[in-house]
Short mmCIF file of C-alpha atoms in Angstrom, two decimals:
data_model
loop_
_atom_site.label_atom_id
_atom_site.label_comp_id
_atom_site.label_asym_id
_atom_site.label_seq_id
_atom_site.Cartn_x
_atom_site.Cartn_y
_atom_site.Cartn_z
CA MET A 345 5.67 -40.82 -28.38
CA LYS A 346 5.27 -39.91 -24.72
CA ARG A 347 4.15 -36.44 -23.75
CA ILE A 348 4.62 -34.14 -20.79
CA ALA A 349 2.89 -30.91 -19.78
CA ILE A 350 4.86 -27.74 -19.22
CA THR A 351 3.20 -27.43 -15.79
CA THR A 352 4.78 -30.75 -14.75
CA LEU A 353 8.17 -29.57 -16.00
CA GLU A 354 7.70 -26.44 -13.89
CA THR A 355 6.99 -28.59 -10.82
CA TYR A 356 10.18 -30.53 -11.56
CA ARG A 357 12.17 -27.26 -11.98
CA LYS A 358 10.96 -26.03 -8.62
CA TYR A 359 11.98 -29.33 -7.03
CA LEU A 360 15.46 -29.01 -8.58
CA ALA A 361 15.69 -25.39 -7.42
CA GLY A 362 15.02 -26.45 -3.84
CA ASP A 363 11.60 -24.85 -3.49
CA GLU A 364 10.50 -25.58 0.08
CA TRP A 365 7.00 -26.68 -0.96
CA THR A 366 8.03 -28.91 -3.86
CA THR A 367 9.40 -32.34 -3.03
CA GLN A 368 10.31 -35.32 -5.16
CA GLN A 369 6.89 -36.69 -4.20
CA SER A 370 5.28 -33.52 -5.62
CA VAL A 371 6.86 -34.31 -8.98
CA ILE A 372 5.71 -37.92 -8.83
CA ASP A 373 2.21 -36.81 -7.82
CA ALA A 374 2.12 -34.39 -10.76
CA LEU A 375 2.71 -37.37 -13.02
CA VAL A 376 0.66 -40.03 -11.29
CA VAL A 377 -2.29 -38.28 -9.66
CA PRO A 378 -4.77 -36.63 -12.06
CA PHE A 379 -5.12 -32.95 -11.16
CA GLN A 380 -8.59 -32.38 -9.75
CA GLY A 381 -8.47 -28.62 -9.32
CA ASN A 382 -9.41 -26.69 -6.19
CA ALA A 383 -10.98 -23.39 -5.21
CA TYR A 384 -7.79 -21.48 -6.06
CA THR A 385 -7.60 -22.83 -9.61
CA ARG A 386 -11.37 -22.68 -10.22
CA ILE A 387 -11.56 -19.02 -9.23
CA GLY A 388 -8.76 -18.47 -11.75
CA SER A 389 -10.62 -20.42 -14.43
CA ALA A 390 -13.82 -18.43 -13.82
CA PHE A 391 -11.93 -15.13 -13.99
CA HIS A 392 -10.29 -16.26 -17.21
CA ALA A 393 -13.68 -17.28 -18.62
CA ILE A 394 -14.84 -13.65 -18.30
CA VAL A 395 -11.66 -12.46 -20.02
CA GLU A 396 -12.15 -14.98 -22.82
CA GLN A 397 -15.89 -14.86 -23.36
CA GLY A 398 -16.98 -11.54 -21.90
CA GLU A 399 -20.31 -10.75 -20.26
CA SER A 400 -22.02 -13.79 -21.79
CA VAL A 401 -20.63 -16.05 -19.05
CA VAL A 402 -21.56 -13.70 -16.21
CA GLU A 403 -24.89 -14.32 -14.50
CA GLU A 404 -26.21 -11.56 -12.24
CA LEU A 405 -27.58 -12.89 -8.96
CA PRO A 406 -30.62 -11.53 -7.10
CA GLU A 407 -28.34 -10.49 -4.27
CA MET A 408 -27.18 -6.97 -4.98
CA GLY A 409 -23.73 -6.75 -6.53
CA LYS A 410 -23.08 -10.48 -6.86
CA PHE A 411 -22.29 -12.28 -10.10
CA ARG A 412 -21.87 -15.99 -10.82
CA VAL A 413 -19.56 -17.56 -13.36
CA THR A 414 -19.76 -21.33 -13.73
CA VAL A 415 -16.91 -23.32 -15.27
CA ASP A 416 -17.08 -27.13 -15.54
CA GLY A 417 -20.00 -27.13 -13.12
CA TRP A 418 -18.19 -25.13 -10.43
CA PRO A 419 -19.89 -21.79 -9.67
CA VAL A 420 -17.69 -18.91 -8.51
CA ILE A 421 -19.21 -15.74 -7.08
CA PHE A 422 -17.59 -12.39 -7.91
CA ASN A 423 -18.53 -8.82 -7.09
CA GLU A 424 -19.06 -6.00 -9.58
CA GLU A 425 -15.53 -4.60 -9.19
CA GLN A 426 -13.98 -7.98 -9.97
CA VAL A 427 -16.16 -8.59 -13.03
CA ALA A 428 -15.43 -5.05 -14.25
CA MET A 429 -11.70 -5.68 -13.83
CA ALA A 430 -11.86 -8.83 -15.96
CA LEU A 431 -13.92 -7.06 -18.65
CA LYS A 432 -11.55 -4.09 -18.69
CA TYR A 433 -8.61 -6.46 -19.15
CA ARG A 434 -10.50 -8.27 -21.93
CA ALA A 435 -11.08 -4.95 -23.71
CA LYS A 436 -7.30 -4.42 -23.84
CA LEU A 437 -6.86 -7.62 -25.84
CA PRO A 438 -8.60 -7.21 -29.21
CA TYR A 439 -7.99 -10.02 -31.70
CA ALA A 440 -6.55 -12.28 -29.01
CA PHE A 441 -6.72 -16.08 -29.10
CA HIS A 442 -7.43 -17.90 -25.88
CA GLU A 443 -6.49 -21.37 -24.60
CA GLU A 444 -4.43 -22.33 -27.64
CA TRP A 445 -2.57 -25.66 -27.46
CA ILE A 446 1.10 -25.58 -28.36
CA GLY A 447 3.75 -28.29 -28.40
CA ARG A 448 6.81 -29.78 -30.01
CA GLU A 449 9.04 -32.80 -29.60
CA PHE A 450 12.31 -32.80 -27.67
CA ASP A 451 14.99 -35.39 -28.35
CA THR A 452 16.63 -36.48 -25.08
CA PRO A 453 19.08 -39.32 -24.31
CA SER A 454 16.25 -41.11 -22.47
CA MET A 455 13.45 -40.72 -25.01
CA LEU A 456 11.77 -38.62 -27.63
CA ILE A 457 9.08 -36.64 -25.82
CA TRP A 458 6.35 -34.20 -26.79
CA VAL A 459 6.26 -31.11 -24.56
CA HIS A 460 2.92 -29.33 -24.60
CA GLY A 461 0.98 -26.57 -22.93
CA ARG A 462 -2.02 -24.34 -23.32
CA VAL A 463 -1.45 -20.63 -23.80
CA ASP A 464 -3.90 -18.47 -21.83
CA VAL A 465 -3.75 -15.59 -24.28
CA LEU A 466 -1.96 -15.27 -27.60
CA HIS A 467 -2.13 -11.60 -28.51
CA GLY A 468 -0.34 -10.69 -31.72
CA ILE A 469 3.37 -11.12 -31.00
CA PHE A 470 2.89 -11.40 -27.22
CA VAL A 471 2.06 -14.40 -25.05
CA ARG A 472 0.13 -13.61 -21.85
CA ASP A 473 -0.77 -15.70 -18.84
CA ILE A 474 -3.42 -14.70 -16.33
CA LYS A 475 -2.67 -15.59 -12.73
CA THR A 476 -5.09 -15.08 -9.89
CA LYS A 477 -3.17 -14.75 -6.63
CA TYR A 478 -4.12 -15.10 -3.00
CA SER A 479 -0.92 -13.88 -1.35
CA ALA A 480 1.87 -11.40 -2.00
CA VAL A 481 3.54 -11.68 -5.39
CA LYS A 482 7.22 -12.57 -5.60
CA PHE A 483 8.88 -11.44 -8.82
CA ALA A 484 11.37 -14.30 -8.74
CA ASP A 485 8.58 -16.91 -8.73
CA TYR A 486 7.70 -15.71 -12.21
CA ALA A 487 11.06 -14.61 -13.58
CA ASP A 488 12.61 -18.00 -12.73
CA SER A 489 9.71 -20.13 -13.93
CA ALA A 490 10.09 -22.56 -16.80
CA GLN A 491 6.59 -21.81 -18.05
CA TRP A 492 7.36 -18.61 -19.96
CA LYS A 493 10.59 -20.04 -21.39
CA PHE A 494 8.77 -23.03 -22.89
CA TYR A 495 5.88 -20.91 -24.11
CA LEU A 496 8.25 -18.58 -25.95
CA ASP A 497 10.24 -21.53 -27.24
CA LEU A 498 7.14 -23.32 -28.53
CA THR A 499 5.48 -20.27 -30.09
CA GLY A 500 8.67 -18.79 -31.52
CA LEU A 501 7.75 -15.43 -29.96
CA ASP A 502 10.01 -13.18 -27.86
CA THR A 503 7.85 -11.57 -25.19
CA PHE A 504 5.73 -13.10 -22.44
CA TYR A 505 3.67 -11.31 -19.79
CA PHE A 506 2.32 -12.61 -16.51
CA ASP A 507 -0.81 -10.58 -15.72
CA LEU A 508 -1.46 -10.89 -12.01
CA PHE A 509 -4.68 -10.22 -10.12
CA GLU A 510 -4.70 -10.62 -6.36
CA PHE A 511 -7.73 -11.29 -4.17
CA PRO A 512 -6.36 -9.80 -0.93
CA ASN A 513 -7.19 -11.53 2.37
CA TYR A 514 -8.67 -14.59 0.62
CA LYS A 515 -8.85 -17.64 2.88
CA ILE A 516 -9.86 -20.86 1.24
CA ASP A 517 -11.65 -22.19 4.34
CA LYS A 518 -13.57 -18.97 4.86
CA HIS A 519 -14.35 -17.81 1.32
CA GLY A 520 -14.29 -20.99 -0.75
CA TYR A 521 -15.81 -20.18 -4.14
CA ASP A 522 -17.29 -16.84 -3.08
CA VAL A 523 -14.83 -13.96 -3.38
CA SER A 524 -17.52 -11.27 -3.62
CA SER A 525 -16.72 -9.86 -0.18
CA LEU A 526 -13.11 -9.25 -1.22
CA GLY A 527 -11.41 -6.64 -3.37
CA ILE A 528 -9.22 -7.27 -6.37
CA ARG A 529 -5.76 -5.86 -6.94
CA PRO A 530 -4.14 -5.83 -10.36
CA TYR A 531 -0.36 -5.84 -10.50
CA GLY A 532 1.57 -4.40 -13.40
CA ALA A 533 2.45 -7.09 -15.90
CA ILE A 534 5.66 -9.03 -15.28
CA GLU A 535 7.50 -9.03 -18.57
CA CYS A 536 9.73 -11.95 -19.52
CA ILE A 537 11.95 -11.76 -22.58
CA ARG A 538 13.57 -14.49 -24.68
CA TYR A 539 17.30 -14.65 -23.95
CA LYS A 540 20.33 -16.21 -25.53
CA GLY A 541 20.53 -19.82 -24.41
CA MET A 542 16.84 -20.10 -23.45
CA GLU A 543 16.23 -23.05 -25.80
CA ARG A 544 19.32 -24.78 -24.42
CA ASP A 545 18.02 -24.31 -20.85
CA ASN A 546 14.66 -25.77 -21.87
CA HIS A 547 16.28 -28.74 -23.57
CA GLN A 548 18.45 -29.40 -20.52
CA LEU A 549 15.42 -29.34 -18.22
CA VAL A 550 13.57 -31.82 -20.44
CA CYS A 551 16.69 -34.08 -20.50
CA ASP A 552 17.00 -33.93 -16.70
CA PHE A 553 13.29 -34.63 -16.31
CA THR A 554 13.22 -37.65 -18.62
CA ASP A 555 16.32 -39.00 -16.85
CA PHE A 556 14.50 -38.56 -13.53
CA VAL A 557 11.46 -40.37 -14.92
CA VAL A 558 13.51 -43.33 -16.15
CA LYS A 559 15.61 -43.63 -12.99
CA ASN A 560 12.49 -43.62 -10.83
CA ASN A 561 10.63 -46.12 -13.03
CA LEU A 562 7.91 -43.59 -13.81
CA THR A 563 7.89 -43.99 -17.59
CA THR A 564 4.64 -45.90 -17.41
CA TYR A 565 2.94 -42.81 -15.98
CA LEU A 566 3.81 -40.65 -18.98
CA LYS A 567 0.83 -40.40 -21.29
CA ASP A 568 1.09 -41.04 -25.00
CA ARG A 569 0.75 -38.14 -27.37
CA ALA A 570 -2.61 -38.24 -29.13
CA PHE A 571 -2.35 -37.72 -32.87
CA MET B 92 -3.43 14.59 -25.17
CA PRO B 93 -2.44 14.39 -28.88
CA ILE B 94 -4.14 11.74 -31.01
CA VAL B 95 -1.82 9.20 -32.64
CA ARG B 96 -3.34 8.42 -36.02
CA ALA B 97 -3.72 4.81 -37.10
CA ASN B 98 -0.94 5.08 -39.68
CA GLU B 99 1.48 6.83 -37.30
CA SER B 100 4.02 5.32 -34.91
CA PHE B 101 3.51 5.81 -31.20
CA PRO B 102 6.03 8.32 -29.82
CA ALA B 103 8.92 6.92 -27.78
CA ARG B 104 7.94 6.72 -24.12
CA PRO B 105 10.14 7.39 -21.09
CA VAL B 106 11.95 4.32 -19.80
CA VAL B 107 13.06 2.92 -16.45
CA MET B 108 16.57 1.45 -16.23
CA LEU B 109 17.85 -0.49 -13.21
CA ILE B 110 21.64 -0.62 -13.15
CA TYR B 111 23.45 -2.54 -10.42
CA GLY B 112 27.00 -3.58 -9.67
CA VAL B 113 29.61 -3.89 -6.95
CA PRO B 114 30.76 -0.66 -5.24
CA GLY B 115 33.33 1.23 -7.28
CA VAL B 116 32.48 -0.29 -10.65
CA GLY B 117 31.25 3.07 -11.93
CA LYS B 118 27.45 2.94 -11.76
CA THR B 119 27.02 6.59 -10.81
CA SER B 120 29.63 7.76 -13.33
CA LEU B 121 27.94 5.82 -16.13
CA SER B 122 24.45 6.98 -15.15
CA VAL B 123 25.33 10.69 -15.40
CA THR B 124 26.32 10.21 -19.05
CA SER B 125 22.56 10.12 -19.73
CA GLU B 126 20.78 13.08 -21.34
CA ASN B 127 20.46 16.17 -19.12
CA PRO B 128 20.49 14.24 -15.82
CA VAL B 129 19.89 15.14 -12.22
CA LEU B 130 21.35 12.80 -9.66
CA VAL B 131 19.20 12.16 -6.60
CA ASP B 132 21.94 11.26 -4.18
CA CYS B 133 20.43 9.22 -1.36
CA ASP B 134 23.70 7.44 -0.66
CA ARG B 135 26.08 10.39 -0.38
CA GLY B 136 28.28 8.91 -3.10
CA ALA B 137 27.95 11.52 -5.86
CA ASP B 138 31.36 13.03 -5.15
CA ARG B 139 32.99 9.80 -6.33
CA ALA B 140 31.52 10.04 -9.85
CA VAL B 141 33.92 10.69 -12.75
CA LEU B 142 31.67 13.34 -14.27
CA ARG B 143 29.95 15.73 -11.94
CA LYS B 144 26.37 16.71 -12.89
CA ASP B 145 23.50 18.48 -11.10
CA THR B 146 22.89 16.69 -7.85
CA LEU B 147 20.08 16.71 -5.32
CA VAL B 148 21.63 15.70 -2.01
CA CYS B 149 18.84 14.35 0.12
CA SER B 150 18.35 12.79 3.50
CA CYS B 151 14.65 11.91 3.48
CA TRP B 152 11.78 11.19 1.03
CA GLU B 153 10.39 14.71 1.46
CA ASP B 154 13.64 16.10 0.01
CA ILE B 155 12.80 14.22 -3.20
CA ILE B 156 9.08 14.86 -3.56
CA ASN B 157 9.51 18.54 -2.68
CA GLU B 158 11.59 18.84 -5.86
CA LYS B 159 8.98 17.30 -8.17
CA GLU B 160 8.58 20.51 -10.12
CA THR B 161 12.37 20.85 -10.46
CA PHE B 162 12.55 17.49 -12.23
CA LYS B 163 10.67 19.05 -15.17
CA ASN B 164 13.93 20.87 -16.01
CA TYR B 165 15.74 17.58 -16.63
CA LYS B 166 15.51 14.69 -19.07
CA THR B 167 16.78 11.98 -16.72
CA VAL B 168 16.34 11.42 -12.99
CA ILE B 169 18.86 9.09 -11.33
CA ILE B 170 18.00 7.48 -8.00
CA ASP B 171 21.24 6.55 -6.23
CA THR B 172 20.64 4.07 -4.65
CA ALA B 173 17.37 2.12 -4.70
CA LYS B 174 18.03 0.66 -1.27
CA ALA B 175 18.63 4.05 0.37
CA CYS B 176 15.64 5.60 -1.39
CA LEU B 177 13.09 2.82 -0.89
CA ASP B 178 14.24 0.83 2.12
CA ASP B 179 15.46 3.79 4.14
CA PHE B 180 13.82 7.06 3.07
CA LEU B 181 10.46 5.86 1.80
CA ALA B 182 9.99 3.18 4.47
CA ASP B 183 10.81 5.76 7.15
CA TYR B 184 8.36 8.20 5.54
CA ALA B 185 5.62 5.54 5.45
CA VAL B 186 6.00 4.83 9.16
CA ARG B 187 5.88 8.57 9.96
CA VAL B 188 2.82 9.50 7.88
CA ASP B 189 0.75 6.33 7.58
CA ASP B 190 -0.83 4.85 10.72
CA ALA B 191 -1.31 1.41 9.18
CA SER B 192 2.39 1.26 8.24
CA LYS B 193 3.40 1.87 11.85
CA LYS B 194 1.68 -1.28 13.02
CA ASN B 195 2.04 -3.63 10.09
CA LYS B 196 5.16 -4.23 8.03
CA LEU B 197 3.19 -5.65 5.11
CA LYS B 198 1.10 -2.49 4.96
CA MET B 199 4.30 -0.47 5.10
CA PHE B 200 5.66 -2.36 2.07
CA GLY B 201 2.34 -1.70 0.33
CA TYR B 202 2.57 2.01 1.09
CA VAL B 203 6.19 2.16 -0.13
CA GLY B 204 5.23 0.38 -3.34
CA ASP B 205 2.27 2.65 -4.03
CA ALA B 206 4.23 5.84 -3.28
CA PHE B 207 7.13 4.82 -5.50
CA LYS B 208 4.82 3.75 -8.33
CA ALA B 209 3.12 7.16 -8.10
CA PHE B 210 6.54 8.83 -8.28
CA VAL B 211 7.49 6.80 -11.38
CA ALA B 212 4.12 7.59 -12.98
CA TYR B 213 4.74 11.29 -12.34
CA LEU B 214 8.16 11.12 -14.03
CA ARG B 215 6.57 9.36 -17.00
CA SER B 216 3.90 12.04 -17.19
CA ILE B 217 6.56 14.75 -17.53
CA ASN B 218 8.47 12.61 -20.06
CA VAL B 219 11.51 12.03 -17.86
CA ASP B 220 13.57 8.82 -17.95
CA LEU B 221 14.43 7.15 -14.66
CA ILE B 222 17.67 5.37 -13.84
CA ILE B 223 17.65 3.44 -10.58
CA LEU B 224 21.07 2.45 -9.25
CA ALA B 225 21.64 -0.40 -6.83
CA HIS B 226 24.59 -2.13 -5.27
CA ALA B 227 24.99 -5.79 -6.16
CA ALA B 228 24.23 -8.43 -3.54
CA GLU B 229 25.42 -11.97 -4.06
CA ASP B 230 24.44 -15.50 -3.17
CA LYS B 231 26.45 -18.66 -3.60
CA ASP B 232 25.13 -21.65 -5.51
CA GLY B 233 27.83 -24.26 -5.06
CA ASP B 234 30.94 -22.66 -6.56
CA ASP B 235 28.90 -20.11 -8.53
CA ARG B 236 28.31 -16.56 -7.35
CA ILE B 237 24.90 -15.18 -8.26
CA PHE B 238 24.48 -11.40 -8.37
CA TYR B 239 21.26 -9.49 -7.95
CA PRO B 240 20.24 -5.91 -7.06
CA SER B 241 20.59 -5.15 -3.36
CA VAL B 242 17.13 -3.95 -2.44
CA THR B 243 14.93 -5.48 0.24
CA GLY B 244 12.08 -7.91 -0.41
CA GLN B 245 9.06 -6.29 -1.97
CA SER B 246 10.95 -3.15 -3.03
CA LYS B 247 13.24 -5.41 -5.06
CA ASP B 248 10.25 -7.02 -6.73
CA LEU B 249 8.82 -3.60 -7.49
CA VAL B 250 11.93 -2.11 -9.11
CA GLN B 251 12.58 -5.31 -11.06
CA ARG B 252 9.01 -5.31 -12.32
CA ILE B 253 8.83 -1.68 -13.40
CA ALA B 254 12.29 -1.60 -15.01
CA ASP B 255 12.38 -1.88 -18.80
CA GLN B 256 16.03 -2.89 -18.65
CA ILE B 257 18.00 -4.41 -15.78
CA GLY B 258 21.75 -4.32 -16.30
CA PHE B 259 24.60 -5.71 -14.22
CA LEU B 260 27.72 -3.55 -14.59
CA SER B 261 30.97 -5.44 -14.13
CA TYR B 262 34.55 -5.61 -15.31
CA GLY B 263 35.18 -7.78 -18.36
CA ALA B 264 38.24 -9.93 -19.04
CA ASP B 265 40.34 -7.04 -20.40
CA ASN B 266 39.34 -4.74 -17.53
CA SER B 267 36.82 -2.96 -19.73
CA ARG B 268 33.40 -2.52 -18.20
CA VAL B 269 30.43 -4.43 -19.53
CA LEU B 270 26.77 -3.69 -18.90
CA HIS B 271 25.09 -7.09 -18.98
CA PHE B 272 21.44 -6.95 -20.00
CA GLN B 273 21.50 -10.55 -21.16
CA LYS B 274 20.09 -12.87 -18.48
CA ASN B 275 22.24 -15.82 -17.44
CA HIS B 276 22.63 -18.15 -14.47
CA ARG B 277 24.95 -15.77 -12.63
CA ILE B 278 22.98 -12.55 -12.77
CA VAL B 279 19.50 -11.07 -12.62
CA ALA B 280 18.98 -9.11 -15.84
CA LYS B 281 16.21 -7.96 -18.13
CA ASP B 282 16.51 -7.03 -21.76
CA THR B 283 13.18 -5.76 -23.06
CA ALA B 284 14.99 -3.92 -25.85
CA ARG B 285 17.23 -6.90 -26.66
CA LEU B 286 20.39 -4.83 -26.49
CA GLY B 287 22.50 -7.76 -25.28
CA ASP B 288 25.68 -7.03 -23.35
CA ILE B 289 27.22 -3.62 -23.96
CA ILE B 290 30.90 -2.72 -23.61
CA ILE B 291 31.18 0.68 -21.96
CA PRO B 292 33.80 3.00 -23.51
CA ASP B 293 36.75 3.98 -21.32
CA ALA B 294 36.12 7.13 -19.28
CA ASN B 295 38.79 8.94 -21.35
CA ASP B 296 37.10 8.03 -24.62
CA PRO B 297 34.89 10.88 -25.94
CA ALA B 298 32.18 8.28 -26.61
CA TYR B 299 31.90 7.79 -22.84
CA GLN B 300 30.36 11.26 -22.43
CA THR B 301 27.07 10.04 -23.94
CA ALA B 302 27.28 6.31 -23.17
CA MET B 303 24.13 6.08 -21.06
CA ALA B 304 22.23 8.51 -23.29
CA ASN B 305 22.97 6.21 -26.24
CA ILE B 306 21.82 3.13 -24.32
CA ILE B 307 18.56 4.83 -23.34
CA ALA B 308 17.99 6.04 -26.90
CA ALA B 309 18.54 2.50 -28.24
CA THR B 310 16.15 1.12 -25.62
CA LYS B 311 13.44 3.55 -26.64
CA THR B 312 13.89 2.82 -30.32
CA ARG B 313 13.63 -0.94 -29.78
CA ILE B 314 10.57 -0.62 -27.54
CA GLN B 315 8.94 1.61 -30.14
CA GLU B 316 9.76 -0.90 -32.88
CA ARG B 317 8.21 -3.68 -30.83
CA THR B 318 5.04 -1.65 -30.23
CA ASN B 319 4.82 -1.00 -33.94
CA ALA B 320 5.38 -4.69 -34.70
CA GLN B 321 2.54 -5.59 -32.32
CA ASN B 322 0.22 -3.07 -33.96
CA GLU B 323 1.11 -4.46 -37.38
CA ALA B 324 0.46 -7.99 -36.13
CA LEU B 325 -2.95 -7.05 -34.72
CA GLY B 326 -3.78 -5.24 -37.96
CA ALA B 327 -2.95 -8.37 -39.95
CA ILE B 328 -5.02 -10.56 -37.61
CA LYS B 329 -7.96 -8.16 -37.88
CA ALA B 330 -7.72 -8.30 -41.69
CA ALA B 331 -7.55 -12.11 -41.59
CA GLU B 332 -10.60 -12.36 -39.31
CA GLU B 333 -12.53 -10.03 -41.61
CA ALA B 334 -11.49 -12.13 -44.62
CA ILE B 335 -12.64 -15.32 -42.83
CA ALA B 336 -16.01 -13.68 -42.11
CA LYS B 337 -16.42 -12.98 -45.86
CA VAL B 338 -15.77 -16.55 -47.03
CA VAL B 339 -18.62 -17.64 -49.32
CA ASP B 340 -16.81 -19.63 -52.02
CA GLY B 341 -13.40 -20.84 -53.25
CA PRO B 342 -11.92 -17.45 -54.22
CA THR B 343 -12.93 -15.79 -50.93
CA ALA B 344 -11.49 -18.77 -49.02
CA ASP B 345 -8.26 -18.36 -51.01
CA ALA B 346 -8.19 -14.68 -50.06
CA ALA B 347 -8.74 -15.57 -46.40
CA LEU B 348 -5.83 -18.00 -46.49
CA VAL B 349 -3.57 -15.33 -48.00
CA ALA B 350 -4.60 -12.96 -45.20
CA ILE B 351 -3.98 -15.66 -42.57
CA ASN B 352 -0.51 -16.40 -43.91
CA ALA B 353 0.36 -12.69 -43.62
CA CYS B 354 -0.07 -12.94 -39.83
CA PRO B 355 2.68 -13.82 -37.31
CA THR B 356 3.46 -17.56 -37.51
CA ALA B 357 2.34 -18.11 -33.90
CA ASP B 358 -1.18 -16.85 -34.69
CA VAL B 359 -1.66 -18.83 -37.90
CA PRO B 360 -2.90 -22.13 -36.35
CA ALA B 361 -5.65 -20.34 -34.39
CA LEU B 362 -6.77 -18.47 -37.51
CA LYS B 363 -6.75 -21.64 -39.61
CA LYS B 364 -9.02 -23.24 -37.01
CA LYS B 365 -11.40 -20.30 -37.48
CA LEU B 366 -11.31 -20.78 -41.24
CA ALA B 367 -12.08 -24.49 -40.86
CA GLY B 368 -15.70 -23.73 -39.86
CA PRO B 369 -16.73 -21.90 -43.06
CA LEU B 370 -14.74 -24.36 -45.20
CA LYS B 371 -16.70 -27.25 -43.71
CA ASN B 372 -20.05 -25.48 -44.02
CA LEU B 373 -19.40 -24.61 -47.66
CA GLY B 374 -17.93 -28.01 -48.51
CA LEU B 375 -14.62 -26.53 -49.60
CA LYS B 376 -11.29 -28.32 -49.57
CA MET B 377 -7.77 -27.47 -50.71
CA ASP B 378 -6.87 -28.69 -54.17
CA LYS B 379 -3.18 -29.51 -53.76
CA ALA B 380 -2.42 -29.28 -57.47
CA SER B 381 -3.74 -25.72 -57.89
CA GLY B 382 -3.22 -24.58 -54.31
CA LYS B 383 -6.78 -23.24 -54.30
CA PHE B 384 -9.98 -24.08 -52.42
CA VAL B 385 -12.54 -25.95 -54.48
CA LYS B 386 -15.90 -27.61 -53.79
CA ALA B 387 -15.39 -31.12 -52.43
CA GLU B 388 -16.77 -33.72 -54.83
#
């Protein structure tokens, strides 16, 4: 059985919705080009590592007020306020499970396909996703996203939260992997609730996506589900 | 601050409702059927409401914040409308009192957001519910009309984010009014309390007098139930993790599995993964016939 990541389905949804930064080529790239990561995503991974593992992943540097967190060989430098923010958030999530894989098969006219994703935080009856942001937050970007709908569908839960943390004035060329000169701004959680017809919407998106894949001869780029 | 004991439910907390609809659909009239309300009339439309309640007629943000103490006498504060309050009054206030807001529109939006969040936090602290009213704006998507609350940019994001419920008030097929909390492709909505779509009684029906009070009460009950469900879930997970930590033989592994299966279904796979470690170390496996863990031969 072929498989597809929820993140790729989200790219496809944005393309369908006419997002100005997401073209048909973006969808093809999401399938064909292995995602390498960049400073934006690695800062997010390092922040999440503190939330998941606590102080054990934080290394204090000789320079006053600087802390290093290394994920997959990529060191990210935070300041004390940012580390404290991640630890405070972690403390609010007792008995949480992090980075849990979820998935299930969807039967579409084009193929049977396994849709999968990795939940940032599974906390009791709530699903949470940590997003580090580098520009102003738009509610609609989250409320409209397919990510939370699939996560609720695949976990069988009803409530999803996006927990957003912004690094104001971050510039990738200037700051790179060192955000210690910046502040950190937490937003209130964006709550997303299961609604009537959510599963139908998800199924339709998967059907449209698999149809797109077949029509564009991209089936070969879908990976097989590992058992 | 009173302590809530471990075996007690958390008290119901104040809620924020965002109600929007086309002009004349009856948003203000419905909102004043809430419990002991005061209408903060930023739009000069209070005189059109079916039921007249205490009203603060205001023309600037200072008119609102100067009455902070007065709000303690009420159970519900109604902001009518969000656009007039945030985009006009509060934005104007920001530009007058904050130097950074004068020069930079982004900073102005930031100031507006922070000031409004502080106002909402204050209302919560005095246990007052907040109803925010907004006109409906609409976009076209092909032949479809899509409705959303008419508030500008970042203020719209803010009110949508802080609202527990977002309802679109419209006329149904039989001319009755329906408050749609259920999200669909035509409207922006939010249904934290899972109330679904609610038919509003006719204004002549005695039930109309408390229509919004009943909706708010139902919202609070559902939110409280969900909080309790989360606490129960975390309690069950804690018990399961403790049982996993105590696994030393077949019977303790059996007990751990019972504890795991008492947890929400979504959490069970992660807990079973945790149990797998001790099972492997102790050489235990499930005997399918007895349904119990036994030493692997």
